[in-house]
Every structure is written in structure tokens, then in C-alpha cells.
PDB file of C-alpha atoms and ligand atoms in Angstrom:
ATOM      1  CA  MET A  79      23.564  68.613  58.285  1.00  0.00           C
ATOM      2  CA  ALA A  80      25.937  68.411  55.328  1.00  0.00           C
ATOM      3  CA  THR A  81      24.273  68.501  51.910  1.00  0.00           C
ATOM      4  CA  PRO A  82      24.797  65.160  50.159  1.00  0.00           C
ATOM      5  CA  PRO A  83      26.933  65.496  47.033  1.00  0.00           C
ATOM      6  CA  LYS A  84      24.899  65.828  43.844  1.00  0.00           C
ATOM      7  CA  ARG A  85      24.920  62.585  41.884  1.00  0.00           C
ATOM      8  CA  ALA A  86      26.436  62.916  38.435  1.00  0.00           C
ATOM      9  CA  PRO A  87      23.905  62.375  35.637  1.00  0.00           C
ATOM     10  CA  ARG A  88      23.552  58.757  34.589  1.00  0.00           C
ATOM     11  CA  ILE A  89      24.597  57.582  31.156  1.00  0.00           C
ATOM     12  CA  MET A  90      22.342  55.929  28.600  1.00  0.00           C
ATOM     13  CA  HIS A  91      22.952  54.711  25.067  1.00  0.00           C
ATOM     14  CA  VAL A  92      20.847  55.252  21.974  1.00  0.00           C
ATOM     15  CA  SER A  93      19.243  52.023  20.701  1.00  0.00           C
ATOM     16  CA  THR A  94      17.061  53.202  17.827  1.00  0.00           C
ATOM     17  CA  LYS A  95      15.716  56.355  16.233  1.00  0.00           C
ATOM     18  CA  THR A  96      12.575  56.798  14.138  1.00  0.00           C
ATOM     19  CA  TRP A  97      10.488  59.712  12.885  1.00  0.00           C
ATOM     20  CA  VAL A  98       7.129  58.965  14.578  1.00  0.00           C
ATOM     21  CA  THR A  99       5.565  61.716  12.482  1.00  0.00           C
ATOM     22  CA  ARG A 100       6.908  64.323  10.082  1.00  0.00           C
ATOM     23  CA  ASN A 101       8.302  66.643  12.798  1.00  0.00           C
ATOM     24  CA  MET A 102       8.698  64.287  15.765  1.00  0.00           C
ATOM     25  CA  ILE A 103      11.760  62.093  16.316  1.00  0.00           C
ATOM     26  CA  ARG A 104      11.532  59.170  18.748  1.00  0.00           C
ATOM     27  CA  VAL A 105      14.853  58.173  20.296  1.00  0.00           C
ATOM     28  CA  THR A 106      14.929  54.957  22.315  1.00  0.00           C
ATOM     29  CA  CYS A 107      17.692  54.791  24.914  1.00  0.00           C
ATOM     30  CA  HIS A 108      18.823  51.881  27.049  1.00  0.00           C
ATOM     31  CA  ALA A 109      20.812  51.428  30.250  1.00  0.00           C
ATOM     32  CA  ASP A 110      20.877  48.918  33.106  1.00  0.00           C
ATOM     33  CA  TRP A 111      19.863  51.586  35.669  1.00  0.00           C
ATOM     34  CA  ILE A 112      16.596  52.157  33.717  1.00  0.00           C
ATOM     35  CA  LYS A 113      15.616  48.674  34.987  1.00  0.00           C
ATOM     36  CA  THR A 114      15.465  50.185  38.505  1.00  0.00           C
ATOM     37  CA  LEU A 115      12.933  52.916  37.542  1.00  0.00           C
ATOM     38  CA  ASP A 116       9.209  52.404  38.131  1.00  0.00           C
ATOM     39  CA  ALA A 117       6.884  51.281  35.374  1.00  0.00           C
ATOM     40  CA  GLY A 118       4.055  53.715  34.570  1.00  0.00           C
ATOM     41  CA  ILE A 119       6.077  56.947  34.834  1.00  0.00           C
ATOM     42  CA  GLU A 120       5.228  58.023  31.286  1.00  0.00           C
ATOM     43  CA  GLY A 121       4.771  61.820  31.306  1.00  0.00           C
ATOM     44  CA  ALA A 122       7.467  62.468  33.940  1.00  0.00           C
ATOM     45  CA  HIS A 123      10.175  64.898  32.870  1.00  0.00           C
ATOM     46  CA  PHE A 124      13.932  64.548  33.221  1.00  0.00           C
ATOM     47  CA  LYS A 125      17.078  66.474  32.338  1.00  0.00           C
ATOM     48  CA  LEU A 126      18.869  65.354  29.195  1.00  0.00           C
ATOM     49  CA  PHE A 127      22.606  66.080  28.996  1.00  0.00           C
ATOM     50  CA  ILE A 128      23.803  66.393  25.429  1.00  0.00           C
ATOM     51  CA  PRO A 129      27.230  65.712  23.931  1.00  0.00           C
ATOM     52  CA  LYS A 130      28.629  68.214  21.479  1.00  0.00           C
ATOM     53  CA  PRO A 131      28.968  67.165  17.842  1.00  0.00           C
ATOM     54  CA  ASP A 132      32.214  65.197  17.411  1.00  0.00           C
ATOM     55  CA  GLN A 133      32.884  65.041  21.168  1.00  0.00           C
ATOM     56  CA  THR A 134      34.422  61.710  22.180  1.00  0.00           C
ATOM     57  CA  ASP A 135      32.524  59.509  24.635  1.00  0.00           C
ATOM     58  CA  ALA A 136      35.407  59.818  27.116  1.00  0.00           C
ATOM     59  CA  ALA A 137      35.391  63.633  26.952  1.00  0.00           C
ATOM     60  CA  PHE A 138      31.595  63.727  27.401  1.00  0.00           C
ATOM     61  CA  VAL A 139      31.716  61.378  30.409  1.00  0.00           C
ATOM     62  CA  THR A 140      34.468  63.500  31.986  1.00  0.00           C
ATOM     63  CA  GLU A 141      32.309  66.624  31.525  1.00  0.00           C
ATOM     64  CA  LEU A 142      29.303  64.881  33.092  1.00  0.00           C
ATOM     65  CA  GLU A 143      31.345  63.864  36.115  1.00  0.00           C
ATOM     66  CA  ASN A 144      33.581  66.871  36.611  1.00  0.00           C
ATOM     67  CA  GLY A 145      32.138  69.735  34.551  1.00  0.00           C
ATOM     68  CA  PRO A 146      31.931  72.081  32.834  1.00  0.00           C
ATOM     69  CA  ARG A 147      28.279  71.089  32.551  1.00  0.00           C
ATOM     70  CA  PRO A 148      27.335  69.941  29.036  1.00  0.00           C
ATOM     71  CA  ASP A 149      24.243  71.410  27.361  1.00  0.00           C
ATOM     72  CA  VAL A 150      21.154  70.296  29.277  1.00  0.00           C
ATOM     73  CA  ARG A 151      17.489  70.382  28.240  1.00  0.00           C
ATOM     74  CA  THR A 152      14.213  69.104  29.711  1.00  0.00           C
ATOM     75  CA  TYR A 153      12.366  66.189  28.106  1.00  0.00           C
ATOM     76  CA  THR A 154       9.527  63.767  28.891  1.00  0.00           C
ATOM     77  CA  ILE A 155       9.505  60.016  29.247  1.00  0.00           C
ATOM     78  CA  ARG A 156       7.063  59.017  26.501  1.00  0.00           C
ATOM     79  CA  TYR A 157       7.319  55.294  27.204  1.00  0.00           C
ATOM     80  CA  ILE A 158       9.306  53.259  29.703  1.00  0.00           C
ATOM     81  CA  ARG A 159       9.991  49.513  29.604  1.00  0.00           C
ATOM     82  CA  PRO A 160      11.891  48.818  32.839  1.00  0.00           C
ATOM     83  CA  ASP A 161      12.026  45.097  32.046  1.00  0.00           C
ATOM     84  CA  LEU A 162      14.143  45.940  28.967  1.00  0.00           C
ATOM     85  CA  GLY A 163      15.903  48.954  30.525  1.00  0.00           C
ATOM     86  CA  GLU A 164      14.500  51.254  27.811  1.00  0.00           C
ATOM     87  CA  ILE A 165      12.876  54.673  27.548  1.00  0.00           C
ATOM     88  CA  ASP A 166      11.441  56.425  24.509  1.00  0.00           C
ATOM     89  CA  ILE A 167      11.893  60.193  24.156  1.00  0.00           C
ATOM     90  CA  ASP A 168       9.938  62.165  21.536  1.00  0.00           C
ATOM     91  CA  PHE A 169      11.802  65.250  20.285  1.00  0.00           C
ATOM     92  CA  VAL A 170      10.190  68.011  18.246  1.00  0.00           C
ATOM     93  CA  ASP A 171      12.425  68.316  15.201  1.00  0.00           C
ATOM     94  CA  HIS A 172      12.807  72.097  15.076  1.00  0.00           C
ATOM     95  CA  GLY A 173      16.069  72.082  13.173  1.00  0.00           C
ATOM     96  CA  ASP A 174      19.693  72.407  14.244  1.00  0.00           C
ATOM     97  CA  ALA A 175      19.389  75.693  16.179  1.00  0.00           C
ATOM     98  CA  GLY A 176      19.071  74.017  19.585  1.00  0.00           C
ATOM     99  CA  PRO A 177      21.491  71.368  20.929  1.00  0.00           C
ATOM    100  CA  ALA A 178      18.685  68.930  21.849  1.00  0.00           C
ATOM    101  CA  SER A 179      16.842  69.035  18.533  1.00  0.00           C
ATOM    102  CA  ALA A 180      20.171  68.900  16.671  1.00  0.00           C
ATOM    103  CA  TRP A 181      21.289  65.893  18.756  1.00  0.00           C
ATOM    104  CA  ALA A 182      18.042  64.021  18.065  1.00  0.00           C
ATOM    105  CA  ARG A 183      18.528  64.671  14.348  1.00  0.00           C
ATOM    106  CA  ARG A 184      22.141  63.435  14.293  1.00  0.00           C
ATOM    107  CA  CYS A 185      22.274  60.693  16.955  1.00  0.00           C
ATOM    108  CA  VAL A 186      22.786  57.078  15.909  1.00  0.00           C
ATOM    109  CA  SER A 187      22.653  53.752  17.678  1.00  0.00           C
ATOM    110  CA  GLY A 188      25.363  53.518  20.359  1.00  0.00           C
ATOM    111  CA  ASP A 189      25.625  57.282  21.029  1.00  0.00           C
ATOM    112  CA  LEU A 190      25.671  58.460  24.662  1.00  0.00           C
ATOM    113  CA  ALA A 191      23.514  60.980  26.524  1.00  0.00           C
ATOM    114  CA  GLY A 192      23.184  61.890  30.209  1.00  0.00           C
ATOM    115  CA  PHE A 193      20.004  61.636  32.300  1.00  0.00           C
ATOM    116  CA  ALA A 194      19.065  63.233  35.620  1.00  0.00           C
ATOM    117  CA  GLY A 195      15.711  62.613  37.258  1.00  0.00           C
ATOM    118  CA  PRO A 196      12.982  61.617  36.676  1.00  0.00           C
ATOM    119  CA  GLY A 197      10.676  64.252  38.159  1.00  0.00           C
ATOM    120  CA  PRO A 198       7.089  63.486  39.194  1.00  0.00           C
ATOM    121  CA  ILE A 199       4.335  62.502  36.798  1.00  0.00           C
ATOM    122  CA  LYS A 200       1.981  65.418  36.269  1.00  0.00           C
ATOM    123  CA  LEU A 201      -1.478  64.036  37.165  1.00  0.00           C
ATOM    124  CA  LYS A 202      -0.960  61.373  39.813  1.00  0.00           C
ATOM    125  CA  GLU A 203      -4.633  60.796  40.621  1.00  0.00           C
ATOM    126  CA  PHE A 204      -7.666  61.245  38.434  1.00  0.00           C
ATOM    127  CA  TYR A 205     -10.807  62.454  40.236  1.00  0.00           C
ATOM    128  CA  ALA A 206     -12.290  65.164  37.985  1.00  0.00           C
ATOM    129  CA  ASP A 207     -15.739  65.341  36.399  1.00  0.00           C
ATOM    130  CA  ALA A 208     -14.008  66.780  33.331  1.00  0.00           C
ATOM    131  CA  TYR A 209     -10.443  66.991  32.036  1.00  0.00           C
ATOM    132  CA  ILE A 210      -8.945  69.775  29.937  1.00  0.00           C
ATOM    133  CA  VAL A 211      -5.819  68.866  27.994  1.00  0.00           C
ATOM    134  CA  ALA A 212      -3.962  71.294  25.732  1.00  0.00           C
ATOM    135  CA  ALA A 213      -0.533  70.936  24.214  1.00  0.00           C
ATOM    136  CA  ASP A 214       1.681  71.980  21.364  1.00  0.00           C
ATOM    137  CA  MET A 215       4.138  69.478  19.894  1.00  0.00           C
ATOM    138  CA  SER A 216       6.697  69.932  22.706  1.00  0.00           C
ATOM    139  CA  ALA A 217       4.039  68.811  25.183  1.00  0.00           C
ATOM    140  CA  LEU A 218       2.455  66.106  23.055  1.00  0.00           C
ATOM    141  CA  PRO A 219       4.419  63.449  25.016  1.00  0.00           C
ATOM    142  CA  VAL A 220       3.003  64.571  28.375  1.00  0.00           C
ATOM    143  CA  ALA A 221      -0.491  65.131  26.943  1.00  0.00           C
ATOM    144  CA  ALA A 222      -0.574  61.715  25.258  1.00  0.00           C
ATOM    145  CA  ALA A 223       0.800  59.948  28.350  1.00  0.00           C
ATOM    146  CA  THR A 224      -1.825  61.669  30.521  1.00  0.00           C
ATOM    147  CA  LEU A 225      -4.691  60.822  28.138  1.00  0.00           C
ATOM    148  CA  GLU A 226      -3.522  57.210  28.048  1.00  0.00           C
ATOM    149  CA  ALA A 227      -3.331  56.991  31.873  1.00  0.00           C
ATOM    150  CA  MET A 228      -6.833  58.435  32.461  1.00  0.00           C
ATOM    151  CA  PRO A 229      -9.644  56.153  33.615  1.00  0.00           C
ATOM    152  CA  ARG A 230     -11.438  54.799  30.551  1.00  0.00           C
ATOM    153  CA  ASP A 231     -14.700  56.512  31.591  1.00  0.00           C
ATOM    154  CA  ALA A 232     -13.065  59.966  31.844  1.00  0.00           C
ATOM    155  CA  LYS A 233     -14.757  62.882  30.087  1.00  0.00           C
ATOM    156  CA  GLY A 234     -13.307  66.067  28.724  1.00  0.00           C
ATOM    157  CA  VAL A 235     -11.631  67.758  25.833  1.00  0.00           C
ATOM    158  CA  ALA A 236      -8.114  67.848  24.360  1.00  0.00           C
ATOM    159  CA  PHE A 237      -6.690  70.463  21.996  1.00  0.00           C
ATOM    160  CA  LEU A 238      -3.449  69.230  20.439  1.00  0.00           C
ATOM    161  CA  GLU A 239      -1.545  71.642  18.188  1.00  0.00           C
ATOM    162  CA  ILE A 240       0.621  70.073  15.500  1.00  0.00           C
ATOM    163  CA  THR A 241       2.729  71.571  12.746  1.00  0.00           C
ATOM    164  CA  THR A 242       1.271  69.592   9.830  1.00  0.00           C
ATOM    165  CA  PRO A 243      -1.632  67.149   9.399  1.00  0.00           C
ATOM    166  CA  GLU A 244       1.020  64.390   9.140  1.00  0.00           C
ATOM    167  CA  ASP A 245       2.016  65.074  12.766  1.00  0.00           C
ATOM    168  CA  GLN A 246      -1.215  63.567  14.097  1.00  0.00           C
ATOM    169  CA  GLN A 247      -0.470  60.489  16.232  1.00  0.00           C
ATOM    170  CA  ASN A 248      -2.485  57.591  17.556  1.00  0.00           C
ATOM    171  CA  VAL A 249      -3.301  58.470  21.150  1.00  0.00           C
ATOM    172  CA  ALA A 250      -5.364  56.024  23.201  1.00  0.00           C
ATOM    173  CA  ALA A 251      -7.571  58.675  24.814  1.00  0.00           C
ATOM    174  CA  PRO A 252     -10.761  57.685  26.670  1.00  0.00           C
ATOM    175  CA  LYS A 253     -13.821  57.681  24.366  1.00  0.00           C
ATOM    176  CA  GLY A 254     -15.416  60.466  26.437  1.00  0.00           C
ATOM    177  CA  VAL A 255     -12.527  62.865  25.792  1.00  0.00           C
ATOM    178  CA  ASP A 256     -13.011  64.801  22.536  1.00  0.00           C
ATOM    179  CA  VAL A 257      -9.608  65.077  20.926  1.00  0.00           C
ATOM    180  CA  HIS A 258      -9.165  67.983  18.476  1.00  0.00           C
ATOM    181  CA  TRP A 259      -6.029  68.145  16.331  1.00  0.00           C
ATOM    182  CA  LEU A 260      -5.299  71.768  15.436  1.00  0.00           C
ATOM    183  CA  ILE A 261      -2.798  72.850  12.797  1.00  0.00           C
ATOM    184  CA  HIS A 262      -0.278  75.471  13.938  1.00  0.00           C
ATOM    185  CA  SER A 263       2.048  75.551  10.964  1.00  0.00           C
ATOM    186  CA  ASP A 264       4.624  78.037  12.256  1.00  0.00           C
ATOM    187  CA  PRO A 265       5.340  77.430  15.950  1.00  0.00           C
ATOM    188  CA  HIS A 266       7.306  80.708  16.015  1.00  0.00           C
ATOM    189  CA  GLN A 267       4.119  82.679  15.340  1.00  0.00           C
ATOM    190  CA  GLN A 268       1.862  83.016  18.374  1.00  0.00           C
ATOM    191  CA  VAL A 269      -1.695  81.825  17.771  1.00  0.00           C
ATOM    192  CA  THR A 270      -4.640  81.808  20.148  1.00  0.00           C
ATOM    193  CA  GLN A 271      -6.684  78.878  18.813  1.00  0.00           C
ATOM    194  CA  SER A 272      -6.397  76.664  21.935  1.00  0.00           C
ATOM    195  CA  VAL A 273      -6.961  79.651  24.213  1.00  0.00           C
ATOM    196  CA  ASP A 274     -10.055  80.758  22.255  1.00  0.00           C
ATOM    197  CA  LEU A 275     -11.518  77.233  22.195  1.00  0.00           C
ATOM    198  CA  ILE A 276     -10.999  76.739  25.935  1.00  0.00           C
ATOM    199  CA  ALA A 277     -12.409  80.200  26.722  1.00  0.00           C
ATOM    200  CA  ALA A 278     -15.528  79.226  24.725  1.00  0.00           C
ATOM    201  CA  LEU A 279     -16.189  76.062  26.785  1.00  0.00           C
ATOM    202  CA  PRO A 280     -19.289  76.152  29.007  1.00  0.00           C
ATOM    203  CA  GLU A 281     -18.719  77.130  32.640  1.00  0.00           C
ATOM    204  CA  PHE A 282     -17.374  74.214  34.695  1.00  0.00           C
ATOM    205  CA  THR A 283     -19.989  72.681  37.002  1.00  0.00           C
ATOM    206  CA  GLY A 284     -17.828  70.158  38.892  1.00  0.00           C
ATOM    207  CA  PRO A 285     -14.181  69.366  39.634  1.00  0.00           C
ATOM    208  CA  VAL A 286     -11.842  69.875  36.679  1.00  0.00           C
ATOM    209  CA  GLN A 287      -8.219  68.773  36.287  1.00  0.00           C
ATOM    210  CA  THR A 288      -5.935  70.005  33.553  1.00  0.00           C
ATOM    211  CA  CYS A 289      -2.797  68.919  31.747  1.00  0.00           C
ATOM    212  CA  ILE A 290      -1.771  71.956  29.737  1.00  0.00           C
ATOM    213  CA  ALA A 291       1.725  72.677  28.439  1.00  0.00           C
ATOM    214  CA  GLY A 292       3.492  74.253  25.511  1.00  0.00           C
ATOM    215  CA  GLU A 293       4.834  77.577  24.299  1.00  0.00           C
ATOM    216  CA  SER A 294       4.931  80.132  27.055  1.00  0.00           C
ATOM    217  CA  SER A 295       2.559  82.794  25.706  1.00  0.00           C
ATOM    218  CA  MET A 296      -0.265  80.243  25.202  1.00  0.00           C
ATOM    219  CA  ILE A 297       0.383  78.996  28.734  1.00  0.00           C
ATOM    220  CA  LYS A 298       0.172  82.474  30.248  1.00  0.00           C
ATOM    221  CA  ALA A 299      -3.219  83.061  28.635  1.00  0.00           C
ATOM    222  CA  LEU A 300      -4.518  79.641  29.669  1.00  0.00           C
ATOM    223  CA  ARG A 301      -3.343  80.066  33.263  1.00  0.00           C
ATOM    224  CA  GLU A 302      -5.323  83.322  33.363  1.00  0.00           C
ATOM    225  CA  GLU A 303      -8.425  81.586  31.940  1.00  0.00           C
ATOM    226  CA  ILE A 304      -8.310  78.367  33.965  1.00  0.00           C
ATOM    227  CA  ILE A 305      -7.042  79.523  37.357  1.00  0.00           C
ATOM    228  CA  ASN A 306      -7.913  83.209  37.619  1.00  0.00           C
ATOM    229  CA  ARG A 307     -11.181  83.365  35.660  1.00  0.00           C
ATOM    230  CA  ARG A 308     -12.649  79.897  36.135  1.00  0.00           C
ATOM    231  CA  GLY A 309     -11.209  79.313  39.618  1.00  0.00           C
ATOM    232  CA  VAL A 310      -9.741  75.836  39.130  1.00  0.00           C
ATOM    233  CA  PRO A 311      -7.500  75.241  42.194  1.00  0.00           C
ATOM    234  CA  LYS A 312      -3.799  75.391  41.363  1.00  0.00           C
ATOM    235  CA  SER A 313      -3.384  71.886  42.800  1.00  0.00           C
ATOM    236  CA  ASP A 314      -5.731  70.517  40.094  1.00  0.00           C
ATOM    237  CA  ALA A 315      -4.233  72.539  37.269  1.00  0.00           C
ATOM    238  CA  TYR A 316      -0.989  71.363  35.682  1.00  0.00           C
ATOM    239  CA  ILE A 317      -0.221  74.336  33.427  1.00  0.00           C
ATOM    240  CA  SER A 318       3.400  74.717  32.407  1.00  0.00           C
ATOM    241  CA  GLY A 319       5.474  76.655  29.874  1.00  0.00           C
ATOM    242  CA  TYR A 320       7.753  74.223  28.013  1.00  0.00           C
ATOM    243  CA  TRP A 321       9.622  76.702  25.787  1.00  0.00           C
ATOM    244  CA  LYS A 322       9.438  80.309  24.658  1.00  0.00           C
ATOM    245  CA  ILE A 323       9.697  81.737  21.175  1.00  0.00           C
ATOM    246  CA  GLY A 324      13.170  83.262  20.696  1.00  0.00           C
ATOM    247  CA  LEU A 325      14.688  81.979  23.974  1.00  0.00           C
ATOM    248  CA  VAL A 326      16.949  78.982  24.544  1.00  0.00           C
ATOM    249  CA  GLU A 327      15.857  76.782  27.424  1.00  0.00           C
ATOM    250  CA  ASP A 328      18.209  78.242  30.065  1.00  0.00           C
ATOM    251  CA  GLU A 329      16.875  81.751  29.308  1.00  0.00           C
ATOM    252  CA  HIS A 330      13.267  80.511  29.399  1.00  0.00           C
ATOM    253  CA  GLN A 331      13.789  78.757  32.757  1.00  0.00           C
ATOM    254  CA  ALA A 332      15.394  81.936  34.174  1.00  0.00           C
ATOM    255  CA  ALA A 333      12.400  83.987  32.958  1.00  0.00           C
ATOM    256  CA  LYS A 334       9.995  81.497  34.623  1.00  0.00           C
ATOM    257  CA  ARG A 335      11.902  81.721  37.919  1.00  0.00           C
ATOM    258  CA  ALA A 336      11.835  85.536  37.790  1.00  0.00           C
ATOM    259  CA  GLU A 337       8.051  85.543  37.137  1.00  0.00           C
ATOM    260  CA  ALA A 338       7.437  83.144  40.041  1.00  0.00           C
ATOM    261  CA  VAL A 339       9.114  85.490  42.601  1.00  0.00           C
TER     262      VAL A 339
HETATM  263  C1  FAD B  49       8.841  69.694  31.793  1.00  0.00           C
HETATM  264  C2  FAD B  49       9.226  69.809  30.312  1.00  0.00           C
HETATM  265  C3  FAD B  49       9.112  68.696  29.478  1.00  0.00           C
HETATM  266  C4  FAD B  49       9.428  68.799  28.110  1.00  0.00           C
HETATM  267  N1  FAD B  49       9.296  67.697  27.305  1.00  0.00           N
HETATM  268  C5  FAD B  49       9.588  67.785  25.976  1.00  0.00           C
HETATM  269  C6  FAD B  49       9.477  66.628  25.123  1.00  0.00           C
HETATM  270  O1  FAD B  49       9.215  65.507  25.566  1.00  0.00           O
HETATM  271  N2  FAD B  49       9.722  66.809  23.793  1.00  0.00           N
HETATM  272  C7  FAD B  49      10.089  68.033  23.265  1.00  0.00           C
HETATM  273  O2  FAD B  49      10.312  68.132  22.043  1.00  0.00           O
HETATM  274  N3  FAD B  49      10.217  69.125  24.058  1.00  0.00           N
HETATM  275  C8  FAD B  49       9.988  69.014  25.397  1.00  0.00           C
HETATM  276  N4  FAD B  49      10.135  70.109  26.202  1.00  0.00           N
HETATM  277  C9  FAD B  49      10.545  71.376  25.585  1.00  0.00           C
HETATM  278  C10 FAD B  49      12.067  71.461  25.365  1.00  0.00           C
HETATM  279  O3  FAD B  49      12.728  71.382  26.621  1.00  0.00           O
HETATM  280  C11 FAD B  49      12.364  72.804  24.697  1.00  0.00           C
HETATM  281  O4  FAD B  49      11.722  72.871  23.456  1.00  0.00           O
HETATM  282  C12 FAD B  49      13.859  73.053  24.540  1.00  0.00           C
HETATM  283  O5  FAD B  49      14.037  74.442  24.344  1.00  0.00           O
HETATM  284  C13 FAD B  49      14.466  72.295  23.369  1.00  0.00           C
HETATM  285  O6  FAD B  49      15.858  72.484  23.407  1.00  0.00           O
HETATM  286  P1  FAD B  49      16.736  72.732  22.096  1.00  0.00           P
HETATM  287  O7  FAD B  49      18.140  72.540  22.519  1.00  0.00           O
HETATM  288  O8  FAD B  49      16.217  71.906  20.975  1.00  0.00           O
HETATM  289  O9  FAD B  49      16.481  74.266  21.734  1.00  0.00           O
HETATM  290  P2  FAD B  49      17.002  75.577  22.540  1.00  0.00           P
HETATM  291  O10 FAD B  49      18.481  75.685  22.469  1.00  0.00           O
HETATM  292  O11 FAD B  49      16.404  75.592  23.918  1.00  0.00           O
HETATM  293  O12 FAD B  49      16.361  76.742  21.673  1.00  0.00           O
HETATM  294  C14 FAD B  49      16.884  77.098  20.369  1.00  0.00           C
HETATM  295  C15 FAD B  49      15.803  77.851  19.602  1.00  0.00           C
HETATM  296  O13 FAD B  49      14.741  76.956  19.280  1.00  0.00           O
HETATM  297  C16 FAD B  49      13.479  77.442  19.747  1.00  0.00           C
HETATM  298  N5  FAD B  49      12.691  76.301  20.209  1.00  0.00           N
HETATM  299  C17 FAD B  49      12.789  75.607  21.377  1.00  0.00           C
HETATM  300  N6  FAD B  49      11.877  74.640  21.441  1.00  0.00           N
HETATM  301  C18 FAD B  49      11.161  74.698  20.288  1.00  0.00           C
HETATM  302  C19 FAD B  49      10.066  73.966  19.767  1.00  0.00           C
HETATM  303  N7  FAD B  49       9.499  72.953  20.443  1.00  0.00           N
HETATM  304  N8  FAD B  49       9.575  74.292  18.551  1.00  0.00           N
HETATM  305  C20 FAD B  49      10.113  75.306  17.843  1.00  0.00           C
HETATM  306  N9  FAD B  49      11.162  76.062  18.288  1.00  0.00           N
HETATM  307  C21 FAD B  49      11.676  75.755  19.503  1.00  0.00           C
HETATM  308  C22 FAD B  49      13.838  78.415  20.887  1.00  0.00           C
HETATM  309  O14 FAD B  49      12.840  79.404  21.073  1.00  0.00           O
HETATM  310  C23 FAD B  49      15.151  79.006  20.409  1.00  0.00           C
HETATM  311  O15 FAD B  49      14.928  80.075  19.505  1.00  0.00           O
HETATM  312  C24 FAD B  49       9.866  70.039  27.580  1.00  0.00           C
HETATM  313  C25 FAD B  49      10.021  71.141  28.433  1.00  0.00           C
HETATM  314  C26 FAD B  49       9.704  71.035  29.787  1.00  0.00           C
HETATM  315  C27 FAD B  49       9.875  72.242  30.688  1.00  0.00           C
END
């Protein structure tokens, strides 16, 4: 059977931009096709296609449709309002070194970006006795969306690493989930605080589900702790590297694929 042609990424326009916290930029985008997406897909990832600085809209659209492929990075739907055709995307502001962070810093109302996806949400059903959530700022959108989707009687613990105390956000976590905000002031320095705190938790006595994501070295250590040492089934453990110190996303994704072989 012939492979169907790949659909070109869809186009969305920037509506508004705000700094939700000191190092987190929220960009709201709108498009008519967003009205066809499902409500409740907060936490799903998608591919963001990014125009170059000073590129015209026409040149960007031509690249999206015919190549060469523009810069592409992976982001999370923080909020979706299908009735309004809007999504909110929270970008870690880590300066102008990466095309996505730089775009979030410079974009203004009316600018274009491309979208492919969305992928699946990370925890589709909630059936655990206890939940373990851990995230750095890149994974705060998925962690917050997951905490907000949990049943209100859920129990567990969340370790959320932020760059400054001003990066703490309001997250509507269930009362039974202890949320700890940890300061990790230089994301380019590896720290083990989340790993140490999770390793110190009592042994699990019932089903556990996890939503853990962030910088790759923390993820490696947590995968070892949660899956290999504590025996949580892989199907219950969302544990994913979202970026790696010193690598741009394409290099990080290639490293992940090589490790998975
Ligand atoms: C499934 C998934 C969902 C994701 N969702 C989000 C999201 O909603 N919000 C979000 O901000 N990120 C998210 N990320 C992470 C994001 O894709 C990466 O951080 C990406 O590298 C950013 O692209 P960039 O163009 O800004 O930087 P790149 O060009 O990829 O990298 C440039 C430099 O910046 C460094 N760098 C990359 N990310 C960070 C960071 N977070 N902090 C400090 N330095 C960094 C790199 O190591 C490199 O040295 C997600 C990743 C995945 C896999």
C-alpha cells in the first residue's frame, strides 16, 4: 500500500505573549483548525516549526510546504480552548541560543508558526495508589497539566525544579499530592535533588504511576530508580528526557534514538 503523503505542518498565528513567571513565556496562538482538536489534551506534545528572524510570512509558508524544513522543536499544549481556536504554549526563556526560546522572546501578535501533531497525552487513565511527578522548567507544562487532570482524591508527591523562587506557579494539584518547589538556579549544572528525594521515599506498597520529565541526566537516574530498582512497570511510568545540557534538540533526539536501540 502506498504511504500517504505527509501533511504539511499547519499554520497558527500568535495572539498574545506574557511572562507567566520570571523565566517562563506564555505564547497564545490561534487558528481555525485548533477548533477541530479535542478539549482536555493539555500535556500533549507537538512539533513547533519556527520562522527565522526577519523571514517573510510567504517565505516561511513556502518552506513549510516545500522545504527545506524550518527549525523544529518539541513543545507541550499547556492549555487548549477549542471553542476559541486557541492554545497556550509555555516556553522556558533560556536566552537566544536556541531558535525556539529566541522566537518566544521576539514573537509579537500576528506572527506565524507551524504546528504538527498533537501527540498523545501522557497519563490517559489514573488508577494508582500514589503518583510521583518530577519536572524541571521544560516539563512544568506537562507536570502541571497532569496534576490538574488527576482525580481530586489522588495522593502522591511532586518535585518541581524552578530557576528562581519567582518561577513558582499556581498549579491546581490534588490536596493529597505534596508539591515541593525546588530551586535549581543554573539549569546547565547537573543537580541530583529530585533524584535524591525520590530515592529517599518509602518503598511503594501499591500501584504507582509517574509523570517525570526534564533534563536528560536527571531522567536517566530516575528511570534507573523507578523502573529498575523499584520495579514500576514501564507502562505506568512516563519518564522522558526533554533536553540535554550542551545539545540542541535534534542532537538530543538522535542520542535518545541511539540509546533506545
Ligand atoms: C515531549 C517534549 C515536550 C516539551 N515541552 C516543552 C515545553 O512545553 N516548554 C519548554 O520550554 N520546553 C519543552 N520541551 C523541551 C524543548 O523541546 C527543549 O528545551 C528544546 O531544546 C528547546 O529548543 P531551543 O530551540 O530553545 O534550544 P536548542 O536549539 O534545542 O538548544 C540550544 C541550547 O540551549 C540549551 N537548552 C535547551 N533547552 C533548555 C532549557 N529548557 N533550559 C536551559 N537550556 C536549554 C541546549 O542544551 C543547547 O545548549 C519539551 C521537550 C519534549 C521532548
